[in-house]
PDB file of C-alpha atoms in Angstrom:
ATOM      1  CA  UNK W  20       2.249  18.726  18.046  1.00 91.00           C
ATOM      2  CA  UNK W  21       5.376  17.888  19.438  1.00 93.00           C
ATOM      3  CA  UNK W  22       4.736  19.898  22.254  1.00 94.00           C
ATOM      4  CA  UNK W  23       1.683  17.716  23.384  1.00 93.00           C
ATOM      5  CA  UNK W  24       3.547  14.541  22.225  1.00 93.00           C
ATOM      6  CA  UNK W  25       6.780  15.269  25.366  1.00 95.00           C
ATOM      7  CA  UNK W  26       3.937  16.208  27.542  1.00 94.00           C
ATOM      8  CA  UNK W  27       5.806  19.990  27.825  1.00 95.00           C
ATOM      9  CA  UNK W  28       3.618  22.910  28.614  1.00 94.00           C
ATOM     10  CA  UNK W  29       4.491  26.298  29.025  1.00 96.00           C
ATOM     11  CA  UNK W  30       8.662  24.875  30.621  1.00 96.00           C
ATOM     12  CA  UNK W  31      11.540  26.373  28.068  1.00 97.00           C
ATOM     13  CA  UNK W  32      13.247  25.518  25.031  1.00 97.00           C
ATOM     14  CA  UNK W  33      16.870  25.454  24.073  1.00 98.00           C
ATOM     15  CA  UNK W  34      16.438  25.709  20.106  1.00 98.00           C
ATOM     16  CA  UNK W  35      19.080  25.174  17.185  1.00 98.00           C
ATOM     17  CA  UNK W  36      17.059  26.297  13.358  1.00 98.00           C
ATOM     18  CA  UNK W  37      18.305  25.590   9.848  1.00 97.00           C
ATOM     19  CA  UNK W  38      16.141  26.678   6.805  1.00 96.00           C
ATOM     20  CA  UNK W  39      17.057  25.732   3.398  1.00 95.00           C
ATOM     21  CA  UNK W  40      15.233  26.295  -0.684  1.00 95.00           C
ATOM     22  CA  UNK W  41      16.217  23.428  -1.738  1.00 93.00           C
ATOM     23  CA  UNK W  42      14.113  22.706  -6.084  1.00 95.00           C
ATOM     24  CA  UNK W  43      10.894  20.478  -6.360  1.00 93.00           C
ATOM     25  CA  UNK W  44       7.809  19.458  -7.882  1.00 94.00           C
ATOM     26  CA  UNK W  45       5.504  21.923  -7.963  1.00 92.00           C
ATOM     27  CA  UNK W  46       2.584  19.460  -6.606  1.00 91.00           C
ATOM     28  CA  UNK W  47      -1.380  20.487  -5.482  1.00 92.00           C
ATOM     29  CA  UNK W  48      -1.578  23.860  -3.628  1.00 89.00           C
ATOM     30  CA  UNK W  49      -4.511  25.727  -2.001  1.00 89.00           C
ATOM     31  CA  UNK W  50      -6.230  26.272  -6.293  1.00 89.00           C
ATOM     32  CA  UNK W  51      -6.155  22.402  -7.191  1.00 92.00           C
ATOM     33  CA  UNK W  52      -3.680  20.150  -9.766  1.00 94.00           C
ATOM     34  CA  UNK W  53      -1.049  21.509 -11.316  1.00 92.00           C
ATOM     35  CA  UNK W  54      -1.634  22.092 -14.676  1.00 93.00           C
ATOM     36  CA  UNK W  55       1.389  21.340 -16.019  1.00 94.00           C
ATOM     37  CA  UNK W  56       5.033  20.225 -14.464  1.00 95.00           C
ATOM     38  CA  UNK W  57       7.358  22.851 -13.159  1.00 94.00           C
ATOM     39  CA  UNK W  58       9.854  23.322 -10.939  1.00 95.00           C
ATOM     40  CA  UNK W  59       9.441  25.817  -7.500  1.00 93.00           C
ATOM     41  CA  UNK W  60      11.490  26.242  -4.907  1.00 94.00           C
ATOM     42  CA  UNK W  61      10.657  25.339  -0.726  1.00 93.00           C
ATOM     43  CA  UNK W  62      11.401  26.020   2.231  1.00 94.00           C
ATOM     44  CA  UNK W  63      13.246  22.865   4.087  1.00 94.00           C
ATOM     45  CA  UNK W  64      13.006  23.473   7.725  1.00 95.00           C
ATOM     46  CA  UNK W  65      14.793  21.966  10.824  1.00 96.00           C
ATOM     47  CA  UNK W  66      14.707  22.015  14.403  1.00 97.00           C
ATOM     48  CA  UNK W  67      15.333  21.539  17.386  1.00 97.00           C
ATOM     49  CA  UNK W  68      13.901  22.225  20.954  1.00 98.00           C
ATOM     50  CA  UNK W  69      15.817  20.818  24.095  1.00 98.00           C
ATOM     51  CA  UNK W  70      12.749  21.579  26.573  1.00 97.00           C
ATOM     52  CA  UNK W  71      15.459  20.293  29.657  1.00 95.00           C
ATOM     53  CA  UNK W  72      17.096  17.005  28.131  1.00 93.00           C
ATOM     54  CA  UNK W  73      13.154  16.667  26.809  1.00 95.00           C
ATOM     55  CA  UNK W  74      13.780  16.309  22.776  1.00 97.00           C
ATOM     56  CA  UNK W  75      11.511  17.616  19.889  1.00 97.00           C
ATOM     57  CA  UNK W  76      12.827  17.346  16.170  1.00 97.00           C
ATOM     58  CA  UNK W  77      10.697  19.923  13.531  1.00 95.00           C
ATOM     59  CA  UNK W  78      11.491  18.890  10.408  1.00 95.00           C
ATOM     60  CA  UNK W  79       8.915  20.013   7.715  1.00 93.00           C
ATOM     61  CA  UNK W  80       8.975  21.079   4.118  1.00 92.00           C
ATOM     62  CA  UNK W  81       6.642  23.904   3.037  1.00 88.00           C
ATOM     63  CA  UNK W  82       3.723  21.910   1.097  1.00 85.00           C
ATOM     64  CA  UNK W  83       4.963  19.048   2.043  1.00 87.00           C
ATOM     65  CA  UNK W  84       1.534  18.940   3.891  1.00 85.00           C
ATOM     66  CA  UNK W  85      -0.309  17.991   0.433  1.00 87.00           C
ATOM     67  CA  UNK W  86       2.437  16.954  -1.754  1.00 89.00           C
ATOM     68  CA  UNK W  87       2.736  14.196  -3.499  1.00 91.00           C
ATOM     69  CA  UNK W  88       6.758  12.797  -3.654  1.00 92.00           C
ATOM     70  CA  UNK W  89       6.982  13.671  -0.205  1.00 90.00           C
ATOM     71  CA  UNK W  90       6.763  11.389   2.416  1.00 89.00           C
ATOM     72  CA  UNK W  91       4.685  12.268   6.254  1.00 86.00           C
ATOM     73  CA  UNK W  92       6.486  10.992   8.805  1.00 90.00           C
ATOM     74  CA  UNK W  93       5.473  11.109  12.898  1.00 93.00           C
ATOM     75  CA  UNK W  94       7.996   9.297  15.455  1.00 94.00           C
ATOM     76  CA  UNK W  95       7.688   9.544  19.199  1.00 95.00           C
ATOM     77  CA  UNK W  96       9.974   7.651  21.003  1.00 94.00           C
ATOM     78  CA  UNK W  97      10.169   6.961  24.540  1.00 92.00           C
ATOM     79  CA  UNK W  98      12.599   5.034  27.744  1.00 92.00           C
ATOM     80  CA  UNK W  99      10.560   1.753  26.617  1.00 92.00           C
ATOM     81  CA  UNK W 100       9.994   2.267  22.511  1.00 95.00           C
ATOM     82  CA  UNK W 101       8.335   4.310  19.679  1.00 96.00           C
ATOM     83  CA  UNK W 102       5.774   5.142  17.087  1.00 96.00           C
ATOM     84  CA  UNK W 103       6.962   5.556  14.208  1.00 96.00           C
ATOM     85  CA  UNK W 104       4.140   6.320  12.058  1.00 95.00           C
ATOM     86  CA  UNK W 105       1.812   3.211  12.511  1.00 96.00           C
ATOM     87  CA  UNK W 106       4.127   1.252  13.833  1.00 97.00           C
ATOM     88  CA  UNK W 107       4.041   0.430  17.643  1.00 96.00           C
ATOM     89  CA  UNK W 108       6.854  -0.895  19.373  1.00 97.00           C
ATOM     90  CA  UNK W 109       7.220  -1.981  22.724  1.00 96.00           C
ATOM     91  CA  UNK W 110       9.076  -4.301  25.526  1.00 95.00           C
ATOM     92  CA  UNK W 111       6.306  -6.334  27.003  1.00 93.00           C
ATOM     93  CA  UNK W 112       9.917  -7.366  29.783  1.00 92.00           C
ATOM     94  CA  UNK W 113      13.650  -6.171  29.170  1.00 92.00           C
ATOM     95  CA  UNK W 114      13.525  -9.895  27.154  1.00 94.00           C
ATOM     96  CA  UNK W 115      10.221  -9.310  25.253  1.00 96.00           C
ATOM     97  CA  UNK W 116       9.788  -6.744  22.345  1.00 96.00           C
ATOM     98  CA  UNK W 117       6.671  -6.798  20.844  1.00 96.00           C
ATOM     99  CA  UNK W 118       6.081  -4.290  17.280  1.00 97.00           C
ATOM    100  CA  UNK W 119       1.741  -3.937  16.858  1.00 97.00           C
ATOM    101  CA  UNK W 120       0.476  -1.560  13.999  1.00 97.00           C
ATOM    102  CA  UNK W 121      -2.196   1.010  14.693  1.00 97.00           C
ATOM    103  CA  UNK W 122      -4.762   0.300  12.316  1.00 97.00           C
ATOM    104  CA  UNK W 123      -7.316   1.736  10.066  1.00 97.00           C
ATOM    105  CA  UNK W 124     -10.209   0.430  10.208  1.00 97.00           C
ATOM    106  CA  UNK W 125     -11.985   2.250   6.884  1.00 96.00           C
ATOM    107  CA  UNK W 126     -15.572   0.962   6.151  1.00 96.00           C
ATOM    108  CA  UNK W 127     -16.329   1.033   1.184  1.00 94.00           C
ATOM    109  CA  UNK W 128     -12.910  -1.622   0.838  1.00 93.00           C
ATOM    110  CA  UNK W 129     -13.759  -4.817  -1.378  1.00 91.00           C
ATOM    111  CA  UNK W 130     -16.796  -6.211  -0.624  1.00 92.00           C
ATOM    112  CA  UNK W 131     -18.205  -3.763   2.278  1.00 92.00           C
ATOM    113  CA  UNK W 132     -20.982  -1.836   1.395  1.00 93.00           C
ATOM    114  CA  UNK W 133     -21.291   0.595   4.582  1.00 92.00           C
ATOM    115  CA  UNK W 134     -20.749   3.751   3.503  1.00 91.00           C
ATOM    116  CA  UNK W 135     -17.051   4.921   2.669  1.00 94.00           C
ATOM    117  CA  UNK W 136     -15.184   6.626   6.025  1.00 95.00           C
ATOM    118  CA  UNK W 137     -12.847   5.918   8.361  1.00 97.00           C
ATOM    119  CA  UNK W 138     -14.684   3.899  11.733  1.00 97.00           C
ATOM    120  CA  UNK W 139     -11.602   4.504  13.743  1.00 98.00           C
ATOM    121  CA  UNK W 140      -8.452   2.985  14.158  1.00 98.00           C
ATOM    122  CA  UNK W 141      -6.769  -0.214  15.693  1.00 98.00           C
ATOM    123  CA  UNK W 142      -4.694  -1.346  18.269  1.00 96.00           C
ATOM    124  CA  UNK W 143      -4.246  -5.249  18.285  1.00 93.00           C
ATOM    125  CA  UNK W 144      -8.027  -6.196  19.982  1.00 95.00           C
ATOM    126  CA  UNK W 145      -8.398  -2.437  21.800  1.00 96.00           C
ATOM    127  CA  UNK W 146      -9.324   0.606  19.500  1.00 98.00           C
ATOM    128  CA  UNK W 147      -7.061   4.036  19.930  1.00 97.00           C
ATOM    129  CA  UNK W 148      -9.810   6.323  18.572  1.00 97.00           C
ATOM    130  CA  UNK W 149     -13.671   5.584  17.310  1.00 98.00           C
ATOM    131  CA  UNK W 150     -14.314   8.442  14.915  1.00 98.00           C
ATOM    132  CA  UNK W 151     -17.883  10.159  15.898  1.00 97.00           C
ATOM    133  CA  UNK W 152     -19.266  11.503  12.838  1.00 97.00           C
ATOM    134  CA  UNK W 153     -20.206   8.005  11.477  1.00 95.00           C
ATOM    135  CA  UNK W 154     -21.561   7.299   8.707  1.00 94.00           C
ATOM    136  CA  UNK W 155     -20.508  10.661   7.453  1.00 95.00           C
ATOM    137  CA  UNK W 156     -18.071  10.615   4.251  1.00 95.00           C
ATOM    138  CA  UNK W 157     -15.184  13.184   5.818  1.00 96.00           C
ATOM    139  CA  UNK W 158     -11.566  13.158   5.674  1.00 94.00           C
ATOM    140  CA  UNK W 159      -8.746  13.215   8.391  1.00 95.00           C
ATOM    141  CA  UNK W 160      -9.012  16.469   7.826  1.00 94.00           C
ATOM    142  CA  UNK W 161     -12.817  16.880   8.149  1.00 97.00           C
ATOM    143  CA  UNK W 162     -12.865  14.573  11.509  1.00 98.00           C
ATOM    144  CA  UNK W 163     -10.260  16.758  13.381  1.00 97.00           C
ATOM    145  CA  UNK W 164     -12.257  20.642  12.777  1.00 97.00           C
ATOM    146  CA  UNK W 165     -15.913  18.491  13.149  1.00 98.00           C
ATOM    147  CA  UNK W 166     -14.372  17.226  16.480  1.00 97.00           C
ATOM    148  CA  UNK W 167     -12.478  21.022  16.890  1.00 96.00           C
ATOM    149  CA  UNK W 168     -16.430  22.525  16.213  1.00 97.00           C
ATOM    150  CA  UNK W 169     -18.287  20.230  19.432  1.00 97.00           C
ATOM    151  CA  UNK W 170     -15.829  20.926  21.373  1.00 96.00           C
ATOM    152  CA  UNK W 171     -16.095  25.133  20.751  1.00 95.00           C
ATOM    153  CA  UNK W 172     -19.735  23.869  22.294  1.00 96.00           C
ATOM    154  CA  UNK W 173     -18.700  22.596  25.090  1.00 96.00           C
ATOM    155  CA  UNK W 174     -16.238  24.950  25.869  1.00 95.00           C
ATOM    156  CA  UNK W 175     -19.326  27.770  25.308  1.00 95.00           C
ATOM    157  CA  UNK W 176     -21.451  25.292  27.391  1.00 95.00           C
ATOM    158  CA  UNK W 177     -18.850  24.690  30.514  1.00 95.00           C
ATOM    159  CA  UNK W 178     -15.981  26.864  30.129  1.00 91.00           C
ATOM    160  CA  UNK W 179     -13.557  22.950  29.879  1.00 90.00           C
ATOM    161  CA  UNK W 180     -11.467  24.767  27.804  1.00 90.00           C
ATOM    162  CA  UNK W 181      -9.503  21.928  25.443  1.00 92.00           C
ATOM    163  CA  UNK W 182      -6.664  24.235  23.668  1.00 93.00           C
ATOM    164  CA  UNK W 183      -6.232  27.680  25.268  1.00 92.00           C
ATOM    165  CA  UNK W 184      -5.222  30.336  24.012  1.00 93.00           C
ATOM    166  CA  UNK W 185      -2.304  30.569  25.936  1.00 95.00           C
ATOM    167  CA  UNK W 186      -1.245  26.681  24.670  1.00 96.00           C
ATOM    168  CA  UNK W 187      -2.227  28.711  21.533  1.00 96.00           C
ATOM    169  CA  UNK W 188       0.371  31.499  22.076  1.00 97.00           C
ATOM    170  CA  UNK W 189       2.834  29.462  23.715  1.00 97.00           C
ATOM    171  CA  UNK W 190       2.838  27.316  20.399  1.00 97.00           C
ATOM    172  CA  UNK W 191       2.908  30.276  18.057  1.00 97.00           C
ATOM    173  CA  UNK W 192       5.523  31.948  20.290  1.00 98.00           C
ATOM    174  CA  UNK W 193       7.767  28.712  19.155  1.00 98.00           C
ATOM    175  CA  UNK W 194       7.039  29.024  16.070  1.00 97.00           C
ATOM    176  CA  UNK W 195       8.400  32.109  15.717  1.00 98.00           C
ATOM    177  CA  UNK W 196      12.102  32.064  18.443  1.00 98.00           C
ATOM    178  CA  UNK W 197      12.569  28.680  15.544  1.00 97.00           C
ATOM    179  CA  UNK W 198      12.468  30.892  12.761  1.00 97.00           C
ATOM    180  CA  UNK W 199      14.490  33.775  14.481  1.00 97.00           C
ATOM    181  CA  UNK W 200      16.931  31.115  15.602  1.00 98.00           C
ATOM    182  CA  UNK W 201      17.278  30.208  11.462  1.00 97.00           C
ATOM    183  CA  UNK W 202      17.250  33.547  10.919  1.00 96.00           C
ATOM    184  CA  UNK W 203      20.592  34.451  13.077  1.00 96.00           C
ATOM    185  CA  UNK W 204      22.691  31.103  12.970  1.00 95.00           C
ATOM    186  CA  UNK W 205      22.540  30.569  16.800  1.00 96.00           C
ATOM    187  CA  UNK W 206      21.012  29.098  19.652  1.00 97.00           C
ATOM    188  CA  UNK W 207      18.147  31.169  21.382  1.00 96.00           C
ATOM    189  CA  UNK W 208      16.361  29.905  24.710  1.00 97.00           C
ATOM    190  CA  UNK W 209      13.160  31.107  25.342  1.00 97.00           C
ATOM    191  CA  UNK W 210      11.553  32.684  27.831  1.00 97.00           C
ATOM    192  CA  UNK W 211       8.512  31.888  30.344  1.00 96.00           C
ATOM    193  CA  UNK W 212       5.298  34.387  28.554  1.00 96.00           C
ATOM    194  CA  UNK W 213       2.843  35.931  30.782  1.00 96.00           C
ATOM    195  CA  UNK W 214      -0.355  34.196  28.896  1.00 96.00           C
ATOM    196  CA  UNK W 215       1.321  30.796  31.516  1.00 94.00           C
ATOM    197  CA  UNK W 216       0.279  32.440  34.160  1.00 91.00           C
ATOM    198  CA  UNK W 217      -3.583  32.316  33.376  1.00 83.00           C
ATOM    199  CA  UNK W 218      -3.072  28.830  32.718  1.00 75.00           C
TER     200      UNK W 218
END
């Protein structure tokens, strides 16, 4: 997501990273809900990825995506505005700031009897996303998996990729370089890899 938000393909990055171990109350995991209070150690991973002036900041605590006490945060900043989680701020002109919410539209809330599912996401009067899997009662993660399956089917039929092996290799390469920078406690500069030639 970080690479996509910055508009980066296979450009080299200057990476600095630090990992810390922190105590935290254990939350839900793949095996289910916790059955008692337990303090566990989790790795907090922090990295800067500088793609020739385009800066990505990775800040993640292991297990954060399932935690009841850790927040999710996405912050995308540009020259004339930003998106922070579900809030969009930009300049209509140099004297006119605008603030809008990215709003989840869900069926089954209050007096709505359509079912219980995400209908889509709006910003002002515009629909930015409409769920193509209605009325399936999917979580956000299940919607993402279903979308990936549909796109894979289209890839098999057309040969047009939506997330190539080269891109996946690049993302894994960056993840490994973040770990290397943290382990060696030094700045690392990535090198162009052979898969970039096949994109």
